[in-house]
Coordinates of N, CA and C in Angstrom, one line a residue:
M1 N 0.9 -1.3 0.0 CA 0.3 0.1 -0.1 C 0.7 1.3 -0.1
E2 N 2.4 1.3 0.5 CA 2.6 2.2 0.8 C 3.3 2.8 -0.5
N3 N 3.7 2.1 -1.5 CA 4.1 2.4 -2.8 C 3.3 2.0 -4.0
D4 N 1.8 1.6 -3.7 CA 0.7 1.6 -4.5 C 0.8 0.6 -5.2
I5 N 1.3 -0.6 -4.5 CA 1.8 -2.0 -5.3 C 1.0 -2.9 -4.2
G6 N -0.2 -3.5 -4.8 CA -1.2 -4.4 -4.4 C -0.2 -5.8 -4.2
P7 N -1.2 -6.5 -2.9 CA -0.1 -7.8 -2.2 C -0.8 -8.7 -3.6
M8 N 0.5 -9.8 -3.6 CA 0.0 -10.7 -4.9 C 0.1 -11.9 -3.9
P9 N -1.4 -12.9 -3.9 CA -1.4 -13.6 -3.1 C -0.1 -14.9 -3.0
A10 N 0.2 -15.1 -4.0 CA 1.4 -16.0 -3.9 C 2.5 -15.9 -3.2
L11 N 2.9 -14.4 -3.0 CA 3.7 -14.0 -1.9 C 3.6 -13.7 -0.5
I12 N 2.2 -14.0 -0.3 CA 1.7 -14.0 1.3 C 0.7 -14.9 1.7
V13 N 0.8 -15.7 0.7 CA 0.1 -17.0 1.4 C 1.1 -18.3 1.6
R14 N 1.2 -18.5 3.1 CA 2.4 -19.3 3.2 C 1.6 -20.6 4.3
K15 N 1.7 -21.8 3.8 CA 1.1 -22.9 4.5 C 2.4 -23.1 5.6
G16 N 2.3 -22.4 7.0 CA 3.0 -23.3 7.9 C 4.5 -23.2 7.9
L17 N 5.4 -23.2 8.4 CA 6.9 -23.3 8.2 C 7.3 -23.5 7.1
S18 N 8.2 -23.2 6.4 CA 9.1 -23.8 5.5 C 10.5 -23.1 5.1
S19 N 11.5 -24.0 4.9 CA 12.7 -23.5 4.6 C 12.9 -23.0 2.9
E20 N 11.9 -23.3 2.0 CA 12.1 -22.8 0.7 C 11.1 -21.8 0.2
M21 N 11.5 -20.9 -0.5 CA 10.5 -19.6 -1.3 C 10.5 -20.3 -2.2
N22 N 9.8 -20.4 -3.1 CA 9.8 -20.5 -4.8 C 8.7 -19.4 -5.4
L23 N 9.3 -18.7 -6.1 CA 8.2 -17.1 -6.5 C 8.8 -17.4 -8.0
R24 N 9.1 -18.6 -8.2 CA 9.4 -18.6 -9.9 C 8.3 -17.9 -11.1
S25 N 8.9 -17.2 -11.5 CA 7.5 -17.2 -12.8 C 6.3 -16.0 -12.2
Q26 N 6.4 -16.0 -11.3 CA 5.5 -14.7 -10.8 C 5.6 -13.2 -11.4
N27 N 6.4 -12.9 -12.4 CA 6.5 -11.7 -12.8 C 6.3 -10.4 -11.7
I28 N 6.9 -10.6 -10.6 CA 7.0 -9.8 -9.1 C 7.4 -8.0 -9.8
G29 N 8.5 -8.2 -11.0 CA 9.0 -6.8 -11.1 C 9.8 -6.2 -9.7
D30 N 10.4 -5.1 -10.2 CA 11.7 -4.7 -9.4 C 10.8 -4.3 -8.2
S31 N 9.7 -3.6 -8.2 CA 9.0 -2.8 -7.0 C 8.7 -3.9 -6.2
V32 N 8.4 -5.0 -6.1 CA 8.1 -5.9 -5.3 C 8.9 -6.7 -5.1
A33 N 9.7 -6.8 -5.5 CA 11.1 -7.4 -5.2 C 12.0 -6.7 -3.9
Q34 N 11.9 -5.1 -4.4 CA 12.6 -4.5 -3.2 C 11.8 -4.5 -1.9
K35 N 10.3 -4.9 -1.9 CA 9.8 -5.0 -0.6 C 9.8 -6.1 0.1
L36 N 10.1 -7.1 -1.4 CA 10.2 -8.7 -0.9 C 11.4 -8.8 -0.1
A37 N 12.7 -8.1 -0.3 CA 14.4 -8.2 0.2 C 13.9 -7.9 1.4
S38 N 13.0 -6.7 2.0 CA 13.4 -6.5 3.6 C 12.7 -7.3 4.2
S39 N 11.7 -8.4 3.8 CA 10.8 -9.4 4.6 C 12.3 -10.4 4.4
L40 N 13.0 -10.7 4.0 CA 14.1 -11.6 4.0 C 14.8 -11.4 5.6
Q41 N 14.6 -10.5 6.2 CA 15.3 -10.1 7.6 C 15.0 -11.0 8.6
V42 N 13.6 -11.5 8.2 CA 12.9 -12.0 9.1 C 12.5 -13.6 8.7
M43 N 13.4 -14.0 7.6 CA 13.3 -15.1 7.6 C 15.0 -16.2 7.3
P44 N 15.6 -16.0 8.5 CA 16.6 -16.0 8.5 C 17.1 -18.0 8.5
H45 N 16.0 -18.7 8.6 CA 16.3 -20.2 8.5 C 16.0 -20.4 7.0
L46 N 15.9 -19.5 6.0 CA 15.6 -19.6 4.6 C 16.9 -20.7 4.3
Q47 N 16.3 -21.7 3.1 CA 17.7 -22.4 2.5 C 17.4 -22.6 1.1
H48 N 16.4 -22.6 0.3 CA 16.2 -22.6 -0.9 C 15.3 -21.7 -1.2
F49 N 15.7 -20.7 -2.3 CA 15.4 -19.2 -2.7 C 15.1 -19.4 -4.5
N50 N 13.8 -19.1 -5.0 CA 14.0 -19.3 -6.2 C 13.0 -18.2 -6.8
V51 N 13.5 -17.2 -7.4 CA 12.8 -16.1 -7.8 C 13.1 -15.9 -9.2
S52 N 13.4 -16.9 -10.4 CA 13.7 -16.9 -11.7 C 12.6 -16.6 -12.2
D53 N 12.7 -15.7 -13.5 CA 12.0 -15.8 -14.5 C 10.8 -14.4 -13.7
N54 N 11.5 -13.4 -13.1 CA 10.3 -12.5 -12.6 C 10.3 -10.7 -12.8
G55 N 11.1 -10.6 -14.0 CA 11.3 -9.5 -15.1 C 12.2 -8.6 -13.7
L56 N 13.1 -9.1 -13.3 CA 14.1 -8.4 -12.5 C 14.9 -8.0 -12.9
T57 N 15.5 -6.7 -12.8 CA 16.6 -5.7 -13.3 C 17.3 -5.3 -12.0
D58 N 18.8 -4.9 -12.2 CA 19.2 -4.6 -11.2 C 18.7 -4.0 -9.5
P59 N 18.0 -3.4 -10.1 CA 17.2 -2.8 -8.4 C 16.5 -3.7 -8.0
G60 N 15.8 -4.7 -8.0 CA 15.4 -5.0 -7.9 C 16.3 -6.9 -7.1
L61 N 17.3 -7.0 -8.1 CA 18.2 -8.2 -7.9 C 19.1 -7.6 -6.8
S62 N 19.4 -6.9 -6.6 CA 20.4 -5.9 -6.3 C 19.9 -5.9 -4.4
A63 N 18.5 -5.8 -4.5 CA 18.0 -5.4 -3.4 C 18.1 -7.0 -2.8
I64 N 17.5 -7.8 -3.7 CA 17.4 -9.1 -2.9 C 18.7 -10.2 -2.7
I65 N 19.7 -9.7 -3.4 CA 20.9 -10.4 -3.1 C 21.6 -9.8 -2.1
T66 N 21.6 -8.3 -1.7 CA 22.1 -7.6 -0.2 C 21.6 -8.1 0.8
A67 N 19.8 -8.5 0.6 CA 19.3 -8.7 1.9 C 19.5 -10.4 2.2
L68 N 20.5 -11.0 0.9 CA 20.1 -12.5 1.9 C 21.5 -12.7 2.9
H69 N 22.1 -11.6 3.0 CA 23.3 -11.3 4.1 C 22.7 -12.1 5.5
H70 N 21.3 -11.6 5.7 CA 20.7 -11.9 6.7 C 20.0 -13.8 6.6
C71 N 20.4 -14.5 5.8 CA 19.9 -15.7 5.4 C 21.4 -16.7 5.7
R72 N 21.5 -17.0 6.6 CA 22.8 -17.3 7.0 C 22.8 -19.0 6.4
Y73 N 21.3 -19.7 6.1 CA 21.2 -21.0 6.4 C 21.1 -21.4 4.2
L74 N 21.2 -20.0 3.8 CA 20.8 -20.4 2.5 C 21.5 -21.4 1.4
L75 N 21.2 -22.5 0.9 CA 22.3 -23.4 0.6 C 21.7 -23.1 -1.1
S76 N 20.6 -22.5 -1.7 CA 20.7 -22.6 -2.9 C 19.9 -21.4 -3.5
L77 N 20.1 -21.2 -4.6 CA 19.8 -19.5 -5.0 C 19.7 -19.7 -6.7
D78 N 18.3 -19.2 -7.1 CA 18.0 -19.2 -8.5 C 17.5 -17.6 -8.6
I79 N 18.3 -17.1 -9.7 CA 18.1 -15.6 -9.8 C 17.9 -15.9 -11.7
G80 N 18.1 -16.8 -12.0 CA 18.3 -16.6 -13.5 C 17.1 -16.1 -14.5
R81 N 16.9 -16.0 -15.4 CA 15.9 -15.6 -16.4 C 15.2 -14.2 -15.8
N82 N 16.2 -13.5 -15.5 CA 16.3 -12.1 -15.1 C 16.9 -11.3 -15.8
K83 N 17.6 -9.7 -15.4 CA 18.5 -9.4 -16.4 C 19.4 -8.7 -15.2
I84 N 20.3 -9.5 -15.2 CA 22.0 -9.2 -14.3 C 22.9 -8.4 -14.9
D85 N 22.7 -7.2 -14.6 CA 23.7 -6.0 -15.0 C 24.9 -5.8 -13.6
I86 N 25.6 -4.7 -13.9 CA 26.8 -4.3 -13.1 C 26.5 -4.5 -11.6
Q87 N 25.3 -3.4 -11.6 CA 25.0 -3.8 -10.0 C 25.0 -4.6 -9.1
A88 N 23.8 -5.8 -10.1 CA 23.9 -6.8 -9.2 C 25.0 -7.9 -9.2
A89 N 25.7 -7.7 -10.1 CA 27.5 -8.6 -10.0 C 27.7 -8.3 -9.2
H90 N 27.9 -6.9 -8.8 CA 28.7 -6.5 -7.9 C 28.1 -7.0 -6.4
A91 N 26.9 -7.1 -6.2 CA 26.0 -7.4 -4.8 C 26.2 -8.7 -4.8
L92 N 26.4 -9.4 -5.9 CA 26.4 -11.2 -5.8 C 27.7 -11.7 -5.2
G93 N 28.4 -10.6 -5.9 CA 30.2 -10.8 -5.5 C 30.5 -10.7 -4.3
A94 N 30.2 -9.2 -3.8 CA 29.8 -9.0 -2.4 C 29.4 -10.5 -1.5
Y95 N 27.9 -10.8 -2.1 CA 27.4 -11.9 -1.1 C 28.2 -13.5 -1.0
L96 N 28.8 -13.5 -2.4 CA 29.4 -15.1 -2.5 C 30.6 -14.9 -1.6
Q97 N 31.4 -13.7 -1.3 CA 32.6 -13.6 -0.2 C 32.3 -13.5 0.8
S98 N 31.0 -13.1 1.3 CA 31.1 -12.9 2.5 C 31.2 -14.2 3.3
D99 N 31.4 -13.8 4.6 CA 31.7 -15.3 5.6 C 30.3 -15.9 5.8
G100 N 29.1 -15.1 6.0 CA 27.6 -16.1 5.8 C 27.2 -17.0 4.4
C101 N 27.9 -16.6 3.9 CA 27.4 -17.3 2.7 C 28.0 -18.5 2.3
Q102 N 27.0 -19.6 2.4 CA 26.7 -21.0 2.4 C 26.3 -21.8 1.1
L103 N 26.2 -21.2 -0.2 CA 25.4 -21.5 -0.8 C 26.2 -22.7 -1.9
H104 N 25.2 -23.6 -2.1 CA 26.0 -25.0 -2.7 C 25.5 -24.9 -4.0
S105 N 24.1 -24.4 -4.5 CA 23.6 -23.9 -5.6 C 23.4 -22.8 -6.3
L106 N 23.7 -22.6 -7.4 CA 23.5 -21.2 -7.3 C 22.9 -20.9 -9.4
G107 N 21.5 -20.8 -9.4 CA 21.0 -20.6 -10.8 C 21.3 -19.2 -11.2
L108 N 21.8 -19.5 -12.7 CA 22.2 -17.8 -13.3 C 21.8 -18.0 -14.6
R109 N 21.1 -18.9 -15.2 CA 20.8 -19.1 -16.5 C 20.1 -18.3 -17.0
N110 N 20.5 -17.8 -18.3 CA 20.1 -17.3 -19.3 C 19.7 -15.9 -18.5
A111 N 20.5 -15.1 -17.7 CA 20.8 -13.6 -17.0 C 21.2 -12.9 -17.6
D112 N 21.3 -12.7 -19.1 CA 22.0 -11.9 -19.9 C 23.2 -11.0 -19.4
I113 N 24.1 -12.4 -18.5 CA 25.2 -12.0 -18.0 C 26.6 -12.2 -19.0
D114 N 27.5 -10.7 -19.2 CA 28.5 -11.0 -20.2 C 29.8 -10.9 -18.9
D115 N 30.7 -10.7 -20.1 CA 32.3 -10.8 -19.2 C 32.4 -10.2 -18.1
L116 N 32.1 -8.7 -18.2 CA 32.8 -7.8 -17.4 C 31.5 -7.9 -16.1
E117 N 30.5 -8.4 -16.0 CA 29.5 -8.5 -15.1 C 29.6 -10.2 -14.3
A118 N 30.0 -11.2 -15.0 CA 30.7 -12.3 -14.5 C 31.9 -12.2 -13.8
S119 N 32.9 -11.6 -14.3 CA 34.1 -10.9 -13.4 C 33.9 -10.3 -12.1
K120 N 32.8 -10.0 -11.7 CA 32.4 -9.5 -10.7 C 32.3 -10.3 -10.0
F121 N 31.9 -11.5 -9.6 CA 31.6 -12.4 -9.0 C 32.1 -14.3 -9.0
V122 N 32.4 -14.2 -10.3 CA 33.0 -15.5 -10.4 C 34.4 -15.6 -10.0
E123 N 35.5 -14.7 -9.5 CA 36.2 -15.0 -8.7 C 35.6 -15.0 -6.8
A124 N 34.8 -14.6 -6.8 CA 34.1 -14.9 -5.3 C 34.0 -16.3 -5.5
I125 N 33.6 -16.8 -6.2 CA 33.2 -18.6 -6.2 C 34.1 -19.2 -6.3
A126 N 35.4 -18.8 -6.9 CA 36.5 -19.8 -6.8 C 37.2 -19.5 -5.6
V127 N 37.4 -18.5 -4.7 CA 37.9 -18.1 -3.4 C 37.2 -18.8 -2.4
K128 N 35.9 -18.8 -2.6 CA 34.7 -19.5 -1.4 C 35.1 -21.1 -1.5
N129 N 34.9 -21.8 -2.7 CA 34.7 -22.7 -2.8 C 33.8 -23.3 -2.1
T130 N 32.5 -23.2 -2.1 CA 31.5 -24.0 -1.6 C 30.4 -24.3 -2.7
I131 N 30.3 -23.6 -3.7 CA 29.3 -24.2 -4.7 C 29.8 -25.5 -5.6
E132 N 28.9 -26.0 -5.5 CA 28.9 -27.5 -6.3 C 28.2 -27.5 -7.3
T133 N 26.6 -26.4 -7.5 CA 26.3 -26.5 -8.8 C 26.2 -25.1 -9.4
L134 N 26.6 -25.1 -10.5 CA 26.3 -23.8 -11.0 C 26.0 -23.7 -12.0
D135 N 25.0 -23.1 -12.8 CA 24.0 -22.9 -13.9 C 24.2 -21.7 -14.6
M136 N 25.7 -21.3 -15.5 CA 25.3 -20.0 -16.1 C 25.3 -20.3 -18.2
S137 N 24.5 -21.2 -17.8 CA 24.1 -21.5 -19.7 C 23.2 -20.3 -19.9
Q138 N 23.4 -20.0 -21.5 CA 22.5 -19.4 -22.5 C 22.7 -17.9 -21.8
N139 N 23.9 -17.4 -21.9 CA 24.3 -15.9 -21.1 C 25.4 -15.7 -22.3
L140 N 25.7 -14.4 -22.4 CA 26.5 -13.2 -23.2 C 27.8 -13.8 -23.3
L141 N 28.5 -14.9 -22.6 CA 29.8 -14.9 -22.0 C 30.9 -15.3 -23.3
G142 N 31.9 -14.8 -23.5 CA 32.9 -15.0 -24.6 C 32.2 -14.4 -25.8
T143 N 31.0 -13.3 -25.7 CA 30.3 -12.6 -27.0 C 31.1 -11.1 -27.2
Q144 N 32.0 -10.7 -26.6 CA 32.3 -9.5 -26.5 C 34.3 -9.5 -27.1

């Protein structure tokens, strides 16, 4: 209501306690994603989070990725099929190298990632060395 954004039932209906949040293909957009990011503070036990294919760009993705620092038990993240640009790539790099990041699976499929953007987080993946599954298929790597 604060930003004239109506509630989406798929985002607010929750049946019991769960360690998984799957919002794939809900077309939430950046405005709702930014509001969703603020709610991640109260979900510290989240283990699996999927916001793929939601029409997200840097503002929404950066807000979500930055908020993941509160989710110390997060094991899998899928942000693919959104548009990752330099701001979100920086946020992802900072998150991946943080002490609280325990990710084992990262989905970045078809996220419009080019070499420059990938360079902002790939090194963090190598240094942290916790990622077991990484999907970066269908991106723009090596095209420049």
